[in-house]
Structure formats: structure tokens, C-alpha cells
Amino acid sequence: MTPVALTIAGSDPSGGAGIQADLKTFHRLEAYGESVITLITVQNTLTVDRVEVLDADLVQQQLDAVLRDIPPGAAKTGALGNAAIVRTIADAAASFKFPLVVDPVLFSSKGFPLLDAEGRTALIELLLPRAFLLMPNLSEASDLAGISVTDIHSMRRAAEILSTRGPKNVLVKGGHLQGEAVDVLFCNGQFHEFAASRIKTTHTHGTGCTYSAAVTAELAKGTPLPDAVARAKTFITRAIQWAPGLGSGTGPLNHF
Ligand code: PXL
């Protein structure tokens, strides 16, 4: 059976982040990709100029169409825009028969809000309890756990706190740490660490999207969680290492 992976996320016309990054990642990792679009950004590697959030009923219709015909083996969420969309996804997720990876995107890499305040509350209350895996970066982990997350110790603490809010597993990403890029996974009451040496680069646009898409592709293929994270970490590290150097700003990764 062909593994199928679904992304529920926003569009980045420059192709580095959002659904475009997710679909490229699914393809490279040999999962058939599907995408439900939540919002459209106008951006390139330099700026985000505009964000248009779609109607929740349009998101719902896209999701229904996909689920009734080609149900995925795993799905991820990225930018969700507002509370109505978060509610739509959370309601649908109650009957998902596959794991849901939640990348709690609050801002674009350039700091443009991709989820409003009411949406953030809905994400915490309604979507986190439906998540198989929550993948916050340091600032999202600080925001959602309500503690300052700056090192491995506080990453572990944040993962534990967040796992009491519903997600089965939590992966706190240390891409913004000083020194080694260490990610902390809290899974079945145990901590796992995934380390990679830091790559000196400015081309990191879409790193979070690509990483969560890689985990989702692996889960769609039936890879058990700690191995799925390990493979995704290798993929993301190589994608950063071999970035094609496109654009005049924060450039995209190498999804090949
Ligand atoms: O990195 C989060 C993110 C998610 N979704 C879209 C984005 C970005 C970052 O730029 O553009 C569409």
C-alpha cells in the first residue's frame, strides 16, 4: 500500500515553507502527499506582505473530500489562522484513525502572526488533546507551557508540562539553542534526545514545516515514533546543510 500523508496548513508561494515544503518533503520521503489549505500568505524570502485566512467551511469541505476518498496514514497541521479553523480541525480529529502531528505555528519565521489570540486558546483547549505528537520550537514551548524554555533542562520540563495538556507525545525542538541543535522527545514517560551539530547558515526558511512534514511522512509509512523523529532529524539536518542558496533573504532548504 502506498503510504499517504496529509498536511493541513498555509500556502507559501515562494515554496520554502507551508504546504509547499510539506508536499516536497512527503514526496522525497516516498509518501503520497495531500494538502488542505487553511490560509494564503503573500511572501518571499525577504518579507511576508499579506495573510488571507480561508473560511472554515471551505477548510472543512477540503478535509471531508480528502478523508472520504483517500484517507491518509498520518496528518500534520501547520498555520491554522483562527479559532474557527482550529475548531473545525479539532472536531474532525476526534474521529481520525491515524496519528495527527501538531506543529503549533503561531508566527511565520519573519514574525508575522499566523494564528490569532482566540485561535491560540482554541489550539490549547481543543487541538492539543487530539495530537499524537506536538512539535513546538523553544518560543512556542515557552508560550504554551508558560515557562521560560532556554536549555535542555527547561525543554524537558516544558515537554512534561505540555504532555499533561493532551498530546500523547511532545518533541521540543532546540534549533534556536546556542551550540548543538538538540531536540527533546517525551514519549511514554521517557525522554529521548536527538542532537545534530549546528550548521552556520541564514537559509532556514521552512525548517519547522519541513521537520514536522518529515515526521508525518515517516508515521504514514508506519515508522515507530522515536525512529520517525530520528529519520526526520537526519533529513532536516541534511536539508539545511545542502540549502540551495535561493533568494535574497532567509532562503529555503534543500528538499531533495
Ligand atoms: O514557519 C511557519 C510557517 C508556516 N506556514 C507558512 C509559513 C511559515 C513561515 O514562514 O509561511 C505558510
mmCIF file of C-alpha atoms in Angstrom, residues 91-187:
data_model
loop_
_atom_site.group_PDB
_atom_site.id
_atom_site.type_symbol
_atom_site.label_atom_id
_atom_site.label_comp_id
_atom_site.label_asym_id
_atom_site.label_seq_id
_atom_site.Cartn_x
_atom_site.Cartn_y
_atom_site.Cartn_z
ATOM 1 C CA ASP A 91 -13.801 18.315 15.656
ATOM 2 C CA ALA A 92 -12.708 16.266 12.657
ATOM 3 C CA ALA A 93 -9.692 14.917 14.530
ATOM 4 C CA ALA A 94 -11.992 13.305 17.098
ATOM 5 C CA SER A 95 -12.622 10.567 14.518
ATOM 6 C CA PHE A 96 -9.178 10.418 12.830
ATOM 7 C CA LYS A 97 -7.968 6.813 12.673
ATOM 8 C CA PHE A 98 -4.393 7.965 12.051
ATOM 9 C CA PRO A 99 -1.830 9.963 14.052
ATOM 10 C CA LEU A 100 -2.009 13.773 13.988
ATOM 11 C CA VAL A 101 1.189 15.814 14.281
ATOM 12 C CA VAL A 102 0.567 19.359 15.524
ATOM 13 C CA ASP A 103 3.164 21.998 14.643
ATOM 14 C CA PRO A 104 1.810 24.857 16.807
ATOM 15 C CA VAL A 105 2.626 27.643 14.351
ATOM 16 C CA LEU A 106 1.921 30.988 15.992
ATOM 17 C CA PHE A 107 4.119 33.208 13.810
ATOM 18 C CA SER A 108 5.861 32.974 10.443
ATOM 19 C CA SER A 109 9.647 32.877 10.560
ATOM 20 C CA LYS A 110 9.527 36.638 9.924
ATOM 21 C CA GLY A 111 7.276 37.193 12.960
ATOM 22 C CA PHE A 112 4.004 37.638 11.066
ATOM 23 C CA PRO A 113 1.074 36.214 13.125
ATOM 24 C CA LEU A 114 -0.348 33.026 11.546
ATOM 25 C CA LEU A 115 -2.784 32.225 14.389
ATOM 26 C CA ASP A 116 -4.788 34.866 16.260
ATOM 27 C CA ALA A 117 -5.211 35.034 20.062
ATOM 28 C CA GLU A 118 -8.569 33.240 20.121
ATOM 29 C CA GLY A 119 -7.084 30.608 17.812
ATOM 30 C CA ARG A 120 -4.179 30.068 20.197
ATOM 31 C CA THR A 121 -6.642 29.400 23.046
ATOM 32 C CA ALA A 122 -8.636 27.001 20.847
ATOM 33 C CA LEU A 123 -5.409 25.224 19.869
ATOM 34 C CA ILE A 124 -4.538 24.674 23.532
ATOM 35 C CA GLU A 125 -8.010 23.636 24.619
ATOM 36 C CA LEU A 126 -9.291 21.700 21.609
ATOM 37 C CA LEU A 127 -6.457 20.601 19.344
ATOM 38 C CA LEU A 128 -3.684 19.610 21.780
ATOM 39 C CA PRO A 129 -5.855 16.835 23.266
ATOM 40 C CA ARG A 130 -6.196 15.349 19.752
ATOM 41 C CA ALA A 131 -2.479 15.406 18.948
ATOM 42 C CA PHE A 132 -0.402 12.265 18.700
ATOM 43 C CA LEU A 133 2.689 14.478 18.614
ATOM 44 C CA LEU A 134 3.106 18.178 19.458
ATOM 45 C CA MET A 135 6.261 19.779 17.995
ATOM 46 C CA PRO A 136 6.908 23.252 19.473
ATOM 47 C CA ASN A 137 10.115 25.220 18.982
ATOM 48 C CA LEU A 138 11.643 26.984 22.004
ATOM 49 C CA SER A 139 9.465 30.084 21.843
ATOM 50 C CA GLU A 140 6.259 28.114 21.176
ATOM 51 C CA ALA A 141 7.152 25.762 24.059
ATOM 52 C CA SER A 142 7.700 28.792 26.340
ATOM 53 C CA ASP A 143 4.427 30.335 25.230
ATOM 54 C CA LEU A 144 2.329 27.159 25.514
ATOM 55 C CA ALA A 145 3.895 25.733 28.699
ATOM 56 C CA GLY A 146 4.131 29.126 30.425
ATOM 57 C CA ILE A 147 7.777 28.745 31.471
ATOM 58 C CA SER A 148 10.965 30.147 30.014
ATOM 59 C CA VAL A 149 12.489 27.458 27.757
ATOM 60 C CA THR A 150 16.156 28.116 27.089
ATOM 61 C CA ASP A 151 18.127 24.909 27.703
ATOM 62 C CA ILE A 152 17.791 21.106 27.801
ATOM 63 C CA HIS A 153 16.564 21.142 31.383
ATOM 64 C CA SER A 154 13.710 23.580 30.667
ATOM 65 C CA MET A 155 12.961 21.770 27.371
ATOM 66 C CA ARG A 156 12.383 18.559 29.359
ATOM 67 C CA ARG A 157 10.228 20.407 31.866
ATOM 68 C CA ALA A 158 8.165 22.044 29.081
ATOM 69 C CA ALA A 159 7.673 18.672 27.364
ATOM 70 C CA GLU A 160 6.348 17.204 30.615
ATOM 71 C CA ILE A 161 4.040 20.168 31.248
ATOM 72 C CA LEU A 162 2.713 20.092 27.668
ATOM 73 C CA SER A 163 2.092 16.342 27.792
ATOM 74 C CA THR A 164 -0.417 16.991 30.612
ATOM 75 C CA ARG A 165 -2.433 19.183 28.192
ATOM 76 C CA GLY A 166 -3.422 16.263 25.974
ATOM 77 C CA PRO A 167 -0.812 15.374 23.338
ATOM 78 C CA LYS A 168 0.386 11.770 23.601
ATOM 79 C CA ASN A 169 3.966 12.770 22.790
ATOM 80 C CA VAL A 170 5.877 16.050 22.773
ATOM 81 C CA LEU A 171 9.002 16.976 20.797
ATOM 82 C CA VAL A 172 10.561 20.281 21.872
ATOM 83 C CA LYS A 173 12.884 21.470 19.102
ATOM 84 C CA GLY A 174 16.177 23.041 20.048
ATOM 85 C CA GLY A 175 17.042 24.592 16.706
ATOM 86 C CA HIS A 176 17.280 28.014 18.385
ATOM 87 C CA LEU A 177 19.556 26.892 21.252
ATOM 88 C CA GLN A 178 23.140 28.096 21.453
ATOM 89 C CA GLY A 179 25.557 25.329 20.452
ATOM 90 C CA GLU A 180 24.308 21.884 19.364
ATOM 91 C CA ALA A 181 20.772 21.612 17.972
ATOM 92 C CA VAL A 182 19.265 19.143 20.456
ATOM 93 C CA ASP A 183 15.599 18.145 20.315
ATOM 94 C CA VAL A 184 13.890 16.561 23.311
ATOM 95 C CA LEU A 185 11.156 13.934 22.809
ATOM 96 C CA PHE A 186 8.910 12.948 25.703
ATOM 97 C CA CYS A 187 7.290 9.644 24.737
#
